[in-house]
PDB file of C-alpha atoms in Angstrom:
ATOM      1  CA  UNK A   1      77.996  75.285 100.942  1.00 63.00           C
ATOM      2  CA  UNK A   2      78.313  78.135 103.454  1.00 79.00           C
ATOM      3  CA  UNK A   3      80.058  75.865 105.961  1.00 83.00           C
ATOM      4  CA  UNK A   4      82.565  74.737 103.325  1.00 85.00           C
ATOM      5  CA  UNK A   5      83.271  78.381 102.366  1.00 85.00           C
ATOM      6  CA  UNK A   6      83.885  79.311 106.016  1.00 85.00           C
ATOM      7  CA  UNK A   7      86.248  76.365 106.441  1.00 86.00           C
ATOM      8  CA  UNK A   8      88.158  77.352 103.309  1.00 87.00           C
ATOM      9  CA  UNK A   9      88.481  80.988 104.394  1.00 86.00           C
ATOM     10  CA  UNK A  10      89.625  80.101 107.920  1.00 86.00           C
ATOM     11  CA  UNK A  11      92.224  77.746 106.433  1.00 88.00           C
ATOM     12  CA  UNK A  12      93.617  80.617 104.350  1.00 86.00           C
ATOM     13  CA  UNK A  13      94.776  82.299 107.587  1.00 85.00           C
ATOM     14  CA  UNK A  14      95.990  79.018 109.108  1.00 85.00           C
ATOM     15  CA  UNK A  15      93.307  79.000 111.809  1.00 84.00           C
ATOM     16  CA  UNK A  16      91.554  75.712 111.049  1.00 87.00           C
ATOM     17  CA  UNK A  17      92.389  74.311 114.504  1.00 86.00           C
ATOM     18  CA  UNK A  18      90.390  77.163 116.056  1.00 83.00           C
ATOM     19  CA  UNK A  19      87.268  76.946 113.922  1.00 86.00           C
ATOM     20  CA  UNK A  20      85.136  75.412 116.703  1.00 85.00           C
ATOM     21  CA  UNK A  21      86.505  77.607 119.502  1.00 85.00           C
ATOM     22  CA  UNK A  22      84.650  80.553 121.025  1.00 86.00           C
ATOM     23  CA  UNK A  23      85.901  83.948 119.902  1.00 84.00           C
ATOM     24  CA  UNK A  24      85.889  85.078 123.539  1.00 86.00           C
ATOM     25  CA  UNK A  25      88.899  82.784 124.087  1.00 86.00           C
ATOM     26  CA  UNK A  26      90.900  84.370 121.236  1.00 86.00           C
ATOM     27  CA  UNK A  27      93.784  86.788 121.652  1.00 84.00           C
ATOM     28  CA  UNK A  28      93.557  90.307 120.204  1.00 81.00           C
ATOM     29  CA  UNK A  29      95.611  89.249 117.198  1.00 81.00           C
ATOM     30  CA  UNK A  30      93.369  86.268 116.490  1.00 85.00           C
ATOM     31  CA  UNK A  31      90.251  88.436 116.759  1.00 87.00           C
ATOM     32  CA  UNK A  32      91.834  90.851 114.301  1.00 85.00           C
ATOM     33  CA  UNK A  33      92.414  87.977 111.888  1.00 87.00           C
ATOM     34  CA  UNK A  34      88.820  86.765 112.270  1.00 87.00           C
ATOM     35  CA  UNK A  35      87.592  90.293 111.544  1.00 87.00           C
ATOM     36  CA  UNK A  36      89.600  90.322 108.309  1.00 87.00           C
ATOM     37  CA  UNK A  37      88.379  86.863 107.325  1.00 89.00           C
ATOM     38  CA  UNK A  38      84.769  87.924 107.816  1.00 88.00           C
ATOM     39  CA  UNK A  39      85.174  90.480 105.017  1.00 87.00           C
ATOM     40  CA  UNK A  40      85.902  87.819 102.385  1.00 89.00           C
ATOM     41  CA  UNK A  41      83.471  85.011 103.265  1.00 89.00           C
ATOM     42  CA  UNK A  42      81.128  86.152 100.465  1.00 90.00           C
ATOM     43  CA  UNK A  43      84.097  86.227  98.029  1.00 90.00           C
ATOM     44  CA  UNK A  44      84.055  89.954  97.136  1.00 92.00           C
ATOM     45  CA  UNK A  45      86.208  91.416  94.360  1.00 94.00           C
ATOM     46  CA  UNK A  46      86.873  94.612  96.330  1.00 94.00           C
ATOM     47  CA  UNK A  47      88.057  94.464  99.954  1.00 93.00           C
ATOM     48  CA  UNK A  48      88.522  97.451 102.288  1.00 93.00           C
ATOM     49  CA  UNK A  49      90.786  97.020 105.316  1.00 91.00           C
ATOM     50  CA  UNK A  50      91.215  99.732 107.947  1.00 90.00           C
ATOM     51  CA  UNK A  51      94.482  99.535 109.939  1.00 89.00           C
ATOM     52  CA  UNK A  52      94.590  95.701 109.728  1.00 88.00           C
ATOM     53  CA  UNK A  53      97.942  95.370 111.512  1.00 85.00           C
ATOM     54  CA  UNK A  54      97.322  97.747 114.418  1.00 80.00           C
ATOM     55  CA  UNK A  55      98.164  96.234 117.795  1.00 77.00           C
ATOM     56  CA  UNK A  56      99.460  92.949 116.389  1.00 81.00           C
ATOM     57  CA  UNK A  57     102.613  91.132 117.451  1.00 83.00           C
ATOM     58  CA  UNK A  58     105.323  90.555 114.795  1.00 84.00           C
ATOM     59  CA  UNK A  59     104.106  87.067 113.814  1.00 84.00           C
ATOM     60  CA  UNK A  60     100.501  88.190 113.474  1.00 84.00           C
ATOM     61  CA  UNK A  61     101.607  91.169 111.345  1.00 86.00           C
ATOM     62  CA  UNK A  62     103.473  88.818 109.026  1.00 88.00           C
ATOM     63  CA  UNK A  63     100.409  86.542 108.802  1.00 87.00           C
ATOM     64  CA  UNK A  64      98.148  89.478 107.891  1.00 88.00           C
ATOM     65  CA  UNK A  65     100.673  90.851 105.385  1.00 90.00           C
ATOM     66  CA  UNK A  66     100.969  87.461 103.670  1.00 90.00           C
ATOM     67  CA  UNK A  67      97.180  87.173 103.620  1.00 90.00           C
ATOM     68  CA  UNK A  68      96.855  90.549 101.864  1.00 92.00           C
ATOM     69  CA  UNK A  69      99.470  89.455  99.307  1.00 93.00           C
ATOM     70  CA  UNK A  70      97.494  86.233  98.796  1.00 91.00           C
ATOM     71  CA  UNK A  71      94.353  88.256  98.081  1.00 92.00           C
ATOM     72  CA  UNK A  72      96.310  90.241  95.470  1.00 92.00           C
ATOM     73  CA  UNK A  73      97.458  87.032  93.812  1.00 92.00           C
ATOM     74  CA  UNK A  74      93.810  85.927  93.669  1.00 92.00           C
ATOM     75  CA  UNK A  75      93.011  89.044  91.644  1.00 92.00           C
ATOM     76  CA  UNK A  76      91.224  90.908  94.441  1.00 93.00           C
ATOM     77  CA  UNK A  77      91.364  94.696  94.720  1.00 94.00           C
ATOM     78  CA  UNK A  78      92.387  95.633  98.259  1.00 94.00           C
ATOM     79  CA  UNK A  79      92.007  99.142  99.666  1.00 94.00           C
ATOM     80  CA  UNK A  80      94.250  99.436 102.725  1.00 92.00           C
ATOM     81  CA  UNK A  81      94.012 102.380 105.098  1.00 90.00           C
ATOM     82  CA  UNK A  82      97.011 102.686 107.399  1.00 87.00           C
ATOM     83  CA  UNK A  83      99.285 105.130 109.179  1.00 81.00           C
ATOM     84  CA  UNK A  84     102.026 102.484 109.257  1.00 79.00           C
ATOM     85  CA  UNK A  85     103.878 103.405 106.081  1.00 77.00           C
ATOM     86  CA  UNK A  86     106.218 100.430 106.286  1.00 75.00           C
ATOM     87  CA  UNK A  87     103.146  98.201 106.175  1.00 79.00           C
ATOM     88  CA  UNK A  88     101.926 100.084 103.103  1.00 83.00           C
ATOM     89  CA  UNK A  89     105.257  99.872 101.274  1.00 80.00           C
ATOM     90  CA  UNK A  90     105.316  96.075 101.747  1.00 83.00           C
ATOM     91  CA  UNK A  91     102.025  95.316 100.016  1.00 89.00           C
ATOM     92  CA  UNK A  92     100.776  98.283  97.987  1.00 89.00           C
ATOM     93  CA  UNK A  93     100.968  98.678  94.210  1.00 90.00           C
ATOM     94  CA  UNK A  94      99.786 102.283  94.440  1.00 91.00           C
ATOM     95  CA  UNK A  95      99.694 104.702  97.360  1.00 90.00           C
ATOM     96  CA  UNK A  96      97.316 107.601  97.969  1.00 90.00           C
ATOM     97  CA  UNK A  97      98.266 110.273 100.510  1.00 88.00           C
ATOM     98  CA  UNK A  98      95.372 112.248 101.981  1.00 86.00           C
ATOM     99  CA  UNK A  99      95.557 115.408 104.096  1.00 81.00           C
ATOM    100  CA  UNK A 100      92.536 117.251 105.474  1.00 81.00           C
ATOM    101  CA  UNK A 101      90.249 115.104 103.328  1.00 84.00           C
ATOM    102  CA  UNK A 102      92.113 116.071 100.148  1.00 86.00           C
ATOM    103  CA  UNK A 103      94.061 113.716  97.871  1.00 89.00           C
ATOM    104  CA  UNK A 104      97.541 115.270  97.622  1.00 85.00           C
ATOM    105  CA  UNK A 105      99.465 112.383  96.014  1.00 87.00           C
ATOM    106  CA  UNK A 106      98.643 109.161  94.196  1.00 90.00           C
ATOM    107  CA  UNK A 107     101.163 106.940  92.403  1.00 89.00           C
ATOM    108  CA  UNK A 108     103.253 103.774  92.611  1.00 87.00           C
ATOM    109  CA  UNK A 109     105.596 103.362  95.573  1.00 78.00           C
ATOM    110  CA  UNK A 110     108.664 103.724  93.331  1.00 76.00           C
ATOM    111  CA  UNK A 111     107.435 106.960  91.734  1.00 79.00           C
ATOM    112  CA  UNK A 112     106.492 108.455  95.082  1.00 79.00           C
ATOM    113  CA  UNK A 113     109.928 107.578  96.423  1.00 70.00           C
ATOM    114  CA  UNK A 114     111.484 109.341  93.441  1.00 67.00           C
ATOM    115  CA  UNK A 115     109.574 112.484  94.429  1.00 69.00           C
ATOM    116  CA  UNK A 116     111.185 112.378  97.851  1.00 64.00           C
ATOM    117  CA  UNK A 117     114.583 113.011  96.185  1.00 64.00           C
ATOM    118  CA  UNK A 118     116.171 111.443  99.203  1.00 71.00           C
ATOM    119  CA  UNK A 119     117.236 107.978 100.225  1.00 76.00           C
ATOM    120  CA  UNK A 120     118.953 106.301 103.136  1.00 80.00           C
ATOM    121  CA  UNK A 121     121.421 103.417 103.126  1.00 88.00           C
ATOM    122  CA  UNK A 122     121.962 101.401 106.290  1.00 89.00           C
ATOM    123  CA  UNK A 123     125.473  99.924 106.298  1.00 91.00           C
ATOM    124  CA  UNK A 124     127.566  97.563 108.362  1.00 91.00           C
ATOM    125  CA  UNK A 125     131.262  98.204 107.733  1.00 91.00           C
ATOM    126  CA  UNK A 126     134.479  96.363 108.418  1.00 89.00           C
ATOM    127  CA  UNK A 127     136.590  97.364 110.158  1.00 85.00           C
ATOM    128  CA  UNK A 128     134.109  98.862 112.616  1.00 82.00           C
ATOM    129  CA  UNK A 129     134.948 101.850 114.833  1.00 84.00           C
ATOM    130  CA  UNK A 130     137.008 100.495 117.721  1.00 77.00           C
ATOM    131  CA  UNK A 131     138.275 103.798 118.996  1.00 74.00           C
ATOM    132  CA  UNK A 132     137.213 107.361 118.286  1.00 82.00           C
ATOM    133  CA  UNK A 133     133.840 107.126 116.529  1.00 87.00           C
ATOM    134  CA  UNK A 134     133.864 110.820 115.632  1.00 88.00           C
ATOM    135  CA  UNK A 135     137.235 110.484 113.915  1.00 88.00           C
ATOM    136  CA  UNK A 136     135.957 107.445 112.006  1.00 90.00           C
ATOM    137  CA  UNK A 137     132.841 109.356 110.940  1.00 90.00           C
ATOM    138  CA  UNK A 138     134.908 112.364 109.880  1.00 89.00           C
ATOM    139  CA  UNK A 139     136.961 110.202 107.500  1.00 89.00           C
ATOM    140  CA  UNK A 140     133.818 108.666 106.013  1.00 90.00           C
ATOM    141  CA  UNK A 141     132.225 112.099 105.718  1.00 88.00           C
ATOM    142  CA  UNK A 142     135.151 113.387 103.654  1.00 88.00           C
ATOM    143  CA  UNK A 143     134.860 110.345 101.426  1.00 88.00           C
ATOM    144  CA  UNK A 144     131.085 110.324 100.937  1.00 86.00           C
ATOM    145  CA  UNK A 145     129.951 113.955 101.269  1.00 84.00           C
ATOM    146  CA  UNK A 146     130.967 114.982  97.724  1.00 84.00           C
ATOM    147  CA  UNK A 147     128.745 112.192  96.403  1.00 82.00           C
ATOM    148  CA  UNK A 148     125.792 112.112  98.757  1.00 69.00           C
ATOM    149  CA  UNK A 149     125.168 115.382 100.583  1.00 68.00           C
ATOM    150  CA  UNK A 150     121.849 116.974  99.650  1.00 59.00           C
ATOM    151  CA  UNK A 151     121.433 120.727  99.482  1.00 53.00           C
ATOM    152  CA  UNK A 152     122.646 122.386 102.657  1.00 48.00           C
ATOM    153  CA  UNK A 153     122.963 119.193 104.684  1.00 52.00           C
ATOM    154  CA  UNK A 154     126.393 119.122 106.293  1.00 55.00           C
ATOM    155  CA  UNK A 155     126.244 115.685 107.849  1.00 67.00           C
ATOM    156  CA  UNK A 156     125.444 112.838 105.480  1.00 83.00           C
ATOM    157  CA  UNK A 157     126.465 109.943 107.676  1.00 87.00           C
ATOM    158  CA  UNK A 158     125.538 108.903 111.205  1.00 88.00           C
ATOM    159  CA  UNK A 159     126.481 105.954 113.406  1.00 90.00           C
ATOM    160  CA  UNK A 160     124.101 103.976 115.607  1.00 88.00           C
ATOM    161  CA  UNK A 161     126.021 102.514 118.545  1.00 84.00           C
ATOM    162  CA  UNK A 162     123.089 100.235 119.443  1.00 83.00           C
ATOM    163  CA  UNK A 163     123.339  98.103 116.296  1.00 86.00           C
ATOM    164  CA  UNK A 164     126.723  99.241 114.908  1.00 87.00           C
ATOM    165  CA  UNK A 165     125.081 100.501 111.716  1.00 91.00           C
ATOM    166  CA  UNK A 166     125.978 103.532 109.653  1.00 91.00           C
ATOM    167  CA  UNK A 167     123.216 105.598 108.062  1.00 89.00           C
ATOM    168  CA  UNK A 168     124.079 107.428 104.861  1.00 89.00           C
ATOM    169  CA  UNK A 169     121.694 110.023 103.459  1.00 83.00           C
ATOM    170  CA  UNK A 170     121.919 110.715  99.725  1.00 82.00           C
ATOM    171  CA  UNK A 171     119.785 112.039  96.867  1.00 77.00           C
ATOM    172  CA  UNK A 172     118.328 108.668  95.855  1.00 73.00           C
ATOM    173  CA  UNK A 173     120.121 108.557  92.501  1.00 76.00           C
ATOM    174  CA  UNK A 174     121.062 104.874  91.816  1.00 78.00           C
ATOM    175  CA  UNK A 175     124.307 105.984  90.142  1.00 84.00           C
ATOM    176  CA  UNK A 176     125.299 107.854  93.286  1.00 86.00           C
ATOM    177  CA  UNK A 177     124.526 104.788  95.375  1.00 86.00           C
ATOM    178  CA  UNK A 178     126.945 102.770  93.225  1.00 89.00           C
ATOM    179  CA  UNK A 179     129.562 105.529  93.552  1.00 91.00           C
ATOM    180  CA  UNK A 180     129.262 105.413  97.336  1.00 92.00           C
ATOM    181  CA  UNK A 181     130.001 101.682  97.415  1.00 92.00           C
ATOM    182  CA  UNK A 182     132.904 102.096  94.975  1.00 92.00           C
ATOM    183  CA  UNK A 183     134.378 104.879  97.088  1.00 92.00           C
ATOM    184  CA  UNK A 184     134.150 102.736 100.220  1.00 93.00           C
ATOM    185  CA  UNK A 185     135.774  99.757  98.479  1.00 92.00           C
ATOM    186  CA  UNK A 186     138.581 101.932  97.106  1.00 92.00           C
ATOM    187  CA  UNK A 187     139.492 102.999 100.639  1.00 92.00           C
ATOM    188  CA  UNK A 188     139.317  99.370 101.887  1.00 92.00           C
ATOM    189  CA  UNK A 189     136.060  99.690 103.818  1.00 92.00           C
ATOM    190  CA  UNK A 190     134.330  96.305 103.638  1.00 92.00           C
ATOM    191  CA  UNK A 191     130.513  96.328 103.416  1.00 91.00           C
ATOM    192  CA  UNK A 192     129.320  93.323 105.431  1.00 91.00           C
ATOM    193  CA  UNK A 193     125.631  94.224 105.189  1.00 89.00           C
ATOM    194  CA  UNK A 194     123.349  96.945 103.872  1.00 87.00           C
ATOM    195  CA  UNK A 195     119.708  97.824 103.280  1.00 84.00           C
ATOM    196  CA  UNK A 196     117.779 100.688 101.678  1.00 76.00           C
ATOM    197  CA  UNK A 197     114.485 100.881 103.625  1.00 68.00           C
ATOM    198  CA  UNK A 198     111.504 102.244 101.715  1.00 63.00           C
ATOM    199  CA  UNK A 199     109.344 103.259 104.643  1.00 58.00           C
ATOM    200  CA  UNK A 200     111.616 106.182 105.534  1.00 63.00           C
ATOM    201  CA  UNK A 201     111.220 107.639 102.061  1.00 66.00           C
ATOM    202  CA  UNK A 202     107.434 107.468 102.184  1.00 73.00           C
ATOM    203  CA  UNK A 203     107.449 109.033 105.644  1.00 74.00           C
ATOM    204  CA  UNK A 204     109.656 111.898 104.463  1.00 73.00           C
ATOM    205  CA  UNK A 205     107.458 112.471 101.422  1.00 75.00           C
ATOM    206  CA  UNK A 206     104.284 112.279 103.503  1.00 77.00           C
ATOM    207  CA  UNK A 207     105.567 114.875 105.989  1.00 75.00           C
ATOM    208  CA  UNK A 208     106.734 117.155 103.171  1.00 74.00           C
ATOM    209  CA  UNK A 209     103.463 116.978 101.247  1.00 75.00           C
ATOM    210  CA  UNK A 210     101.318 117.447 104.346  1.00 75.00           C
ATOM    211  CA  UNK A 211     103.440 120.414 105.444  1.00 73.00           C
ATOM    212  CA  UNK A 212     103.171 121.992 101.982  1.00 66.00           C
ATOM    213  CA  UNK A 213      99.408 121.474 102.013  1.00 65.00           C
ATOM    214  CA  UNK A 214      99.095 123.094 105.442  1.00 66.00           C
ATOM    215  CA  UNK A 215     101.139 126.095 104.284  1.00 56.00           C
ATOM    216  CA  UNK A 216      98.953 126.431 101.187  1.00 62.00           C
ATOM    217  CA  UNK A 217      95.815 126.580 103.368  1.00 63.00           C
ATOM    218  CA  UNK A 218      97.119 129.280 105.727  1.00 61.00           C
TER     219      UNK A 218
END
């Protein structure tokens, strides 16, 4: 019975071919996976994972992320401790932010993002800047600033020459996001790709809350 359970658990991580191998021959990523698997051999309802993706290569991180999502689908409660906020945003239903041993925020990812009152859109535009990038940015700034600039921010759009992406900062209001795209289309800027990453919002909120907590304790 125990042997069958071990075989089933190892298969869940796609490591059946390694079940008879010595752990000393495993890579760091494989050892990390085995450590995670060892926590569920006895089929617990509550699982606690501490930094499960630390030090893993991209494929191993995907494997561990999919495994955590599988545990959720099985009805397990997973407590995940991590400083990698992108990792958290991919799998968590609720997020708790702790500073100096004190719980300073606890809610769903969407509600915590709303608290950040800030969002970022990554855009690929056509035509792309072929000449003066600053002139191109200035035209976009005039177009987008009335919609997206937050508070005293004077520059709402940046350009990354490494990947040819624009980064627009706005207040996170979905209506304003739609207005930005409409304004771009009206001026014949074609959007060939875009994304709104969640990790940046959680990072901004985390830094803000931790800073506020530190100020309150001075």
